[in-house]
Coordinates of C-alpha atoms in Angstrom, one line a residue:
M1 CA 5.2 45.8 -8.0
F2 CA 2.7 43.1 -7.8
K3 CA 3.3 40.5 -5.0
A4 CA 1.6 37.2 -4.6
V5 CA -0.8 37.1 -1.6
N6 CA -1.0 34.0 0.6
R7 CA -4.1 32.4 0.0
Q8 CA -3.9 29.2 2.0
G9 CA -6.5 28.6 4.5
T10 CA -8.9 31.3 3.0
Y11 CA -11.2 28.7 1.4
S12 CA -9.3 29.3 -1.9
T13 CA -10.2 26.7 -4.6
K14 CA -6.9 27.0 -6.1
Y15 CA -5.0 26.4 -3.0
D16 CA -7.4 24.7 -0.4
D17 CA -8.8 22.3 -3.1
A18 CA -5.4 21.4 -4.6
Q19 CA -5.1 18.2 -2.6
K20 CA -8.5 17.1 -3.9
K21 CA -7.7 18.0 -7.6
F22 CA -4.1 16.8 -8.0
G23 CA -3.8 14.2 -5.2
T24 CA -1.0 16.1 -3.5
D25 CA -0.6 19.4 -1.7
D26 CA 3.0 19.9 -2.1
L27 CA 2.8 21.7 -5.4
L28 CA 2.5 25.3 -6.8
P29 CA -1.0 25.7 -7.8
L30 CA -1.2 27.6 -11.1
W31 CA -4.5 26.6 -12.4
V32 CA -7.9 28.2 -11.5
A33 CA -8.1 31.4 -13.5
D34 CA -8.1 33.7 -10.7
M35 CA -5.0 35.7 -9.7
D36 CA -2.9 35.7 -6.6
L37 CA -2.5 39.3 -6.8
A38 CA -4.5 41.8 -4.5
S39 CA -7.5 43.4 -5.8
P40 CA -7.1 47.3 -6.4
Q41 CA -7.2 49.4 -3.2
C42 CA -10.5 51.0 -4.5
V43 CA -12.2 47.7 -4.4
Q44 CA -10.7 46.9 -1.0
D45 CA -11.7 50.4 0.4
A46 CA -15.4 50.0 -1.2
L47 CA -15.8 46.5 0.4
A48 CA -14.5 47.9 3.8
K49 CA -16.8 50.6 3.8
R50 CA -19.8 48.6 3.1
A51 CA -18.9 46.0 5.7
V52 CA -19.1 48.7 8.2
H53 CA -22.9 48.5 7.9
P54 CA -24.1 45.7 10.1
L55 CA -26.8 44.4 7.5
Y56 CA -26.2 42.5 4.6
G57 CA -29.7 41.7 3.5
Y58 CA -31.4 41.4 0.1
T59 CA -30.0 43.9 -2.4
V60 CA -31.2 45.8 -5.5
Y61 CA -28.9 46.9 -8.4
P62 CA -28.7 50.7 -8.0
P63 CA -28.4 53.2 -10.8
A64 CA -24.7 53.5 -10.1
Y65 CA -24.4 49.9 -11.1
Y66 CA -25.7 50.3 -14.6
D67 CA -23.9 53.7 -15.0
A68 CA -20.6 52.0 -14.3
I69 CA -21.0 49.4 -16.7
Q70 CA -22.2 51.9 -19.5
N71 CA -19.2 54.1 -18.6
W72 CA -16.8 51.2 -18.6
M73 CA -17.8 50.1 -22.0
Q74 CA -17.6 53.6 -23.5
K75 CA -14.0 54.3 -22.1
R76 CA -12.4 51.0 -22.7
F77 CA -14.1 49.7 -25.8
D78 CA -15.5 52.9 -27.4
W79 CA -19.0 51.1 -27.2
S80 CA -22.0 53.0 -26.5
I81 CA -24.7 50.8 -24.6
E82 CA -28.1 51.5 -23.1
K83 CA -29.0 51.0 -19.7
E84 CA -31.8 48.8 -20.5
W85 CA -29.6 46.5 -22.2
I86 CA -28.0 45.4 -19.1
V87 CA -29.1 42.5 -17.1
P88 CA -27.5 41.8 -13.9
C89 CA -26.5 38.1 -13.2
Y90 CA -24.7 35.8 -10.7
G91 CA -22.0 34.6 -13.0
V92 CA -21.0 33.9 -16.7
V93 CA -21.4 30.2 -16.5
P94 CA -24.9 30.2 -15.1
S95 CA -25.9 33.0 -17.7
L96 CA -24.4 30.5 -20.4
N97 CA -27.0 27.9 -19.2
F98 CA -29.8 30.4 -18.9
A99 CA -29.2 31.5 -22.7
I100 CA -29.0 27.8 -23.9
S101 CA -32.5 27.3 -22.3
A102 CA -33.9 30.5 -23.5
Y103 CA -32.7 30.4 -27.1
S104 CA -32.8 26.5 -28.1
K105 CA -34.6 23.3 -27.4
E106 CA -33.5 19.8 -26.8
G107 CA -31.7 18.2 -29.7
D108 CA -30.8 21.5 -31.2
G109 CA -27.3 21.8 -32.6
I110 CA -24.9 24.4 -30.8
I111 CA -21.4 25.4 -32.1
V112 CA -18.4 25.5 -29.8
Q113 CA -14.9 26.1 -30.8
T114 CA -12.4 23.5 -29.1
P115 CA -10.3 23.2 -27.2
I116 CA -12.7 25.3 -25.0
Y117 CA -13.3 26.4 -21.4
P118 CA -15.1 23.1 -20.0
P119 CA -18.5 24.6 -19.3
F120 CA -19.2 25.4 -22.9
V121 CA -19.4 21.7 -23.7
S122 CA -20.8 20.4 -20.4
S123 CA -23.6 23.2 -20.4
V124 CA -24.6 22.1 -23.9
K125 CA -24.7 18.4 -22.9
H126 CA -26.6 19.1 -19.6
K127 CA -29.3 20.8 -21.6
K128 CA -29.6 17.8 -23.9
R129 CA -28.4 19.9 -26.8
K130 CA -26.2 18.6 -29.8
V131 CA -22.4 19.7 -29.4
L132 CA -21.3 20.8 -32.9
E133 CA -17.3 20.8 -32.5
N134 CA -15.7 23.4 -34.6
V135 CA -12.1 22.5 -34.0
L136 CA -9.6 25.5 -34.1
V137 CA -6.7 24.8 -36.5
Y138 CA -3.3 24.7 -34.7
N139 CA -0.5 25.4 -37.4
E140 CA 3.0 26.3 -36.6
G141 CA 2.3 27.4 -33.0
Q142 CA -0.8 29.6 -34.0
Y143 CA -4.5 29.0 -33.8
S144 CA -7.1 30.0 -36.4
I145 CA -10.7 29.3 -37.2
D146 CA -11.7 26.6 -39.7
F147 CA -14.2 28.5 -41.5
V148 CA -15.0 25.8 -44.1
D149 CA -16.0 23.5 -41.2
F150 CA -17.8 26.3 -39.3
E151 CA -20.0 27.0 -42.4
R152 CA -20.6 23.3 -42.6
K153 CA -21.7 23.1 -38.9
A154 CA -23.8 26.4 -39.3
K155 CA -26.4 24.5 -41.5
E156 CA -27.7 22.5 -38.5
A157 CA -26.9 25.1 -35.8
T158 CA -29.3 27.2 -33.7
L159 CA -26.7 28.8 -31.5
F160 CA -23.0 29.5 -31.4
L161 CA -21.1 29.9 -28.1
L162 CA -18.3 32.3 -28.8
C163 CA -15.4 32.8 -26.4
S164 CA -13.9 36.0 -27.0
P165 CA -11.1 36.4 -26.0
H166 CA -10.6 32.6 -26.3
N167 CA -10.0 30.3 -23.3
P168 CA -7.6 28.5 -23.3
T169 CA -5.6 29.5 -26.5
S170 CA -5.8 33.2 -25.7
R171 CA -6.6 34.4 -29.1
D172 CA -8.3 37.6 -29.3
W173 CA -10.2 37.4 -32.4
S174 CA -9.6 40.1 -35.2
K175 CA -12.2 42.3 -36.6
V176 CA -11.9 40.4 -39.8
E177 CA -12.4 37.0 -38.3
L178 CA -15.5 38.2 -36.3
E179 CA -17.0 39.7 -39.3
R180 CA -16.6 36.5 -41.1
L181 CA -18.3 34.6 -38.2
I182 CA -21.1 37.1 -38.2
E183 CA -21.7 36.7 -41.9
I184 CA -22.1 32.9 -41.6
C185 CA -24.3 33.2 -38.4
L186 CA -26.5 35.8 -40.0
K187 CA -26.8 33.7 -43.1
N188 CA -27.9 30.6 -41.1
D189 CA -30.1 32.6 -38.6
I190 CA -27.7 31.7 -35.7
L191 CA -27.8 33.6 -32.4
I192 CA -24.3 34.3 -31.0
I193 CA -23.9 34.0 -27.1
A194 CA -20.4 35.5 -26.6
D195 CA -18.4 35.1 -23.3
E196 CA -16.2 38.2 -23.3
I197 CA -15.2 38.0 -19.4
H198 CA -11.5 38.3 -20.4
A199 CA -12.0 41.2 -22.7
D200 CA -10.3 43.7 -20.3
I201 CA -6.9 41.8 -20.5
V202 CA -5.9 42.0 -24.1
Y203 CA -2.4 42.9 -25.1
D204 CA -1.1 44.9 -28.1
K205 CA -4.4 45.2 -29.8
V206 CA -8.1 46.5 -29.3
H207 CA -10.7 44.1 -28.3
H208 CA -13.8 44.0 -30.4
S209 CA -17.1 43.1 -28.9
I210 CA -19.4 41.0 -31.0
G211 CA -22.2 43.3 -29.9
S212 CA -20.5 46.4 -31.2
F213 CA -21.0 45.3 -34.6
E214 CA -24.0 47.0 -35.9
K215 CA -25.3 44.2 -38.0
M216 CA -24.9 41.7 -35.2
M217 CA -26.4 43.7 -32.4
Q218 CA -29.8 42.5 -32.6
H219 CA -28.7 38.7 -32.8
C220 CA -26.4 38.4 -29.9
V221 CA -26.2 38.1 -26.1
I222 CA -23.0 39.4 -24.6
L223 CA -21.8 38.0 -21.1
N224 CA -19.2 39.8 -19.0
A225 CA -18.0 40.6 -15.5
P226 CA -15.3 42.4 -13.8
S227 CA -14.3 39.1 -11.9
K228 CA -11.2 38.1 -13.9
T229 CA -10.0 41.7 -14.5
F230 CA -10.2 42.9 -10.8
N231 CA -9.7 39.2 -9.1
I232 CA -13.2 39.4 -7.6
A233 CA -14.7 36.1 -8.9
G234 CA -15.8 35.0 -5.5
L235 CA -18.2 38.0 -5.3
N236 CA -20.4 36.4 -8.0
T237 CA -21.5 39.4 -9.8
S238 CA -21.7 39.7 -13.6
Y239 CA -23.9 41.1 -16.2
A240 CA -25.5 40.3 -19.8
I241 CA -25.9 42.9 -22.5
I242 CA -28.8 42.1 -24.7
P243 CA -29.7 45.0 -27.2
N244 CA -32.8 43.0 -28.6
L245 CA -35.9 43.4 -26.3
N246 CA -37.2 40.1 -27.3
L247 CA -34.1 38.2 -26.6
R248 CA -33.7 40.1 -23.3
Q249 CA -37.2 39.0 -22.2
K250 CA -36.5 35.5 -22.9
Y251 CA -33.4 35.7 -21.1
R252 CA -34.8 37.3 -17.9
L253 CA -37.6 34.6 -17.9
E254 CA -35.0 31.7 -17.8
Q255 CA -33.0 33.5 -15.2
D256 CA -36.1 34.3 -13.1
K257 CA -36.9 30.5 -13.2
S258 CA -33.6 29.9 -11.3
G259 CA -34.5 32.1 -8.5
I260 CA -31.2 33.8 -8.8
T261 CA -32.2 37.4 -9.0
N262 CA -31.0 39.2 -5.8
G263 CA -27.8 41.1 -5.8
N264 CA -24.6 40.4 -4.0
P265 CA -24.1 43.7 -1.9
F266 CA -20.4 43.3 -1.8
G267 CA -20.1 42.3 -5.5
I268 CA -22.2 45.4 -6.5
E269 CA -19.9 47.9 -4.5
A270 CA -16.7 45.9 -6.1
L271 CA -18.2 46.4 -9.6
I272 CA -18.9 50.1 -9.2
S273 CA -15.5 50.9 -7.6
A274 CA -13.6 48.8 -10.2
Y275 CA -15.1 50.3 -13.0
E276 CA -15.2 53.9 -11.7
E277 CA -11.6 54.0 -10.1
G278 CA -9.6 50.8 -11.2
G279 CA -8.7 51.8 -14.9
E280 CA -5.1 52.9 -14.0
W281 CA -4.7 49.9 -11.6
L282 CA -5.6 47.6 -14.7
D283 CA -3.3 49.3 -17.0
T284 CA -0.4 48.7 -14.5
L285 CA -1.7 45.1 -14.0
K286 CA -1.3 44.3 -17.8
V287 CA 2.2 45.4 -18.0
H288 CA 2.9 42.9 -15.1
L289 CA 1.1 40.1 -16.6
H290 CA 2.6 40.8 -19.9
S291 CA 6.1 40.7 -18.3
N292 CA 5.3 37.4 -16.7
I293 CA 4.3 35.8 -19.9
T294 CA 7.4 37.2 -21.7
Y295 CA 9.6 35.7 -18.9
V296 CA 8.0 32.3 -19.2
T297 CA 8.5 32.4 -22.9
T298 CA 12.1 33.4 -22.5
F299 CA 12.9 30.9 -19.9
L300 CA 11.6 28.1 -22.0
Q301 CA 13.5 29.1 -25.1
E302 CA 16.7 29.9 -23.3
H303 CA 16.8 26.5 -21.4
N304 CA 15.9 24.4 -24.4
I305 CA 12.9 23.0 -22.7
P306 CA 10.7 21.2 -25.3
I307 CA 7.5 23.1 -24.3
K308 CA 6.3 25.8 -26.7
P309 CA 3.8 28.5 -25.4
V310 CA 1.2 29.6 -27.8
P311 CA 1.5 33.3 -28.4
T312 CA -0.7 35.0 -25.6
E313 CA -2.8 37.8 -27.0
A314 CA -5.2 38.0 -24.0
T315 CA -5.8 36.6 -20.7
F316 CA -3.4 35.7 -17.9
L317 CA -3.5 32.2 -19.0
V318 CA -0.6 30.6 -21.2
W319 CA -1.4 27.6 -23.2
L320 CA 1.6 25.4 -23.3
D321 CA 2.3 23.0 -26.2
C322 CA 3.9 20.1 -24.4
K323 CA 3.9 17.3 -27.2
G324 CA 7.7 17.9 -27.4
L325 CA 8.2 16.2 -24.1
G326 CA 6.9 13.0 -25.8
L327 CA 4.7 12.0 -23.1
E328 CA 1.0 10.4 -23.4
H329 CA -1.7 12.1 -21.5
E330 CA -1.2 10.2 -18.1
G331 CA 2.7 10.6 -18.2
L332 CA 2.2 14.3 -18.9
T333 CA 0.0 15.0 -16.1
D334 CA 2.3 12.9 -13.6
F335 CA 5.2 14.8 -15.0
F336 CA 3.7 18.1 -14.0
Y337 CA 1.8 17.2 -10.8
H338 CA 4.5 14.7 -9.1
K339 CA 7.7 15.4 -10.6
A340 CA 7.7 19.0 -11.4
K341 CA 5.4 19.8 -8.5
L342 CA 3.3 22.2 -10.4
G343 CA -0.6 22.3 -10.5
L344 CA -1.7 23.4 -14.1
N345 CA -4.8 22.9 -15.9
D346 CA -4.9 19.5 -17.9
G347 CA -5.2 20.1 -21.7
L348 CA -7.5 17.3 -22.2
S349 CA -10.2 19.0 -19.8
F350 CA -10.7 21.4 -22.6
G351 CA -11.6 18.6 -25.1
D352 CA -9.8 16.2 -27.1
A353 CA -8.2 19.2 -29.3
G354 CA -6.2 19.9 -25.9
R355 CA -4.4 16.8 -25.7
G356 CA -0.7 17.3 -25.1
F357 CA -1.2 20.9 -23.7
M358 CA -1.2 22.3 -20.4
R359 CA -2.6 25.6 -19.2
L360 CA -0.4 27.8 -17.0
N361 CA -1.9 30.7 -14.9
V362 CA 0.8 33.6 -14.8
G363 CA -1.5 35.8 -12.6
T364 CA 0.9 35.8 -9.7
S365 CA 4.2 37.4 -8.7
K366 CA 7.5 36.9 -10.8
V367 CA 9.0 35.3 -7.7
V368 CA 6.4 32.5 -7.9
L369 CA 7.0 32.0 -11.6
E370 CA 10.7 31.8 -11.1
E371 CA 10.2 29.0 -8.7
A372 CA 7.9 27.3 -11.0
M373 CA 10.3 27.4 -13.8
Q374 CA 13.1 26.2 -11.9
R375 CA 10.9 23.1 -10.8
L376 CA 10.1 22.6 -14.3
L377 CA 13.6 22.7 -15.5
T378 CA 14.8 20.2 -12.9
A379 CA 11.9 17.9 -13.8
V380 CA 12.7 18.1 -17.5
K381 CA 16.6 17.2 -16.8
G382 CA 15.2 14.1 -15.0
L383 CA 13.4 12.7 -17.9

């Protein structure tokens, strides 16, 4: 049984920054993509053991770090990777920026699929590249890729920023969909930068890493981390998998320019312990998260609340179609923040394609979600 941990007063972004984000602190914060659930015991033990040593200085990445990543990829995804492909990083978002700098120049077109995790668009704009928006098709509650538009945008693109599994729609792209994207990208000499940070939390199917497709292997950069999976985002430890030597050297050059090259001693220990000993915990976690998703979906249906959750194939983030409430953007956010007293991510922050949606984080206890749904029901009755 997973119980929510009280995070108030721990400098938690989700809780201690709620006042700043929502203008009120009397709501249930269900926004930032980390969980209110304790990290696995193996991680806690590894960190406690490391903390006993009284020095926390500059740290290198040991062989066990690389071994843990290699073994995890083999065990969980049946993907055999080489040690030299792995580039330790500080975080997926910084890595996204390094990749944009390494593989494109100002004015180049970069494809993103909206609605999308905000740093995808902001990183492109900050680097003075051109955003080529391939809007996902939303039809009868399901998202799919507009391949005709993608192929059109591909003619002027240098890079494609792939989010797989996709945030916020929670689609885990099928092998057929990925193969078609690969075909178009290879045809147009487009490099794929893939954020696969949610790959471990996929339900009822097998995640396919874009790097595991042999014909794409030399034309992609995979960004991943144990942060979402094991709830250790604050330890700032991620990695890139770059099979192509030339691409790897270009990436390292950009990362070196940033000065972010030293390892976090606690992040390293957390990654090793999580990947070596956390598999069983993860399997149990996925059952809990899937149960939470089912609970929310069932509650909305049984109480005739005009909010439709998009089927959640991956992640602990439920994308809610709230257009049935009949509220414009400001009215919708006011409804959730000030009437329902729920702090969800505003769909418009994921781009215009997210207008009318809200993103709900179910990475918490069933008790918290029950309270959230009761608040929502009461607010809907007051409309």
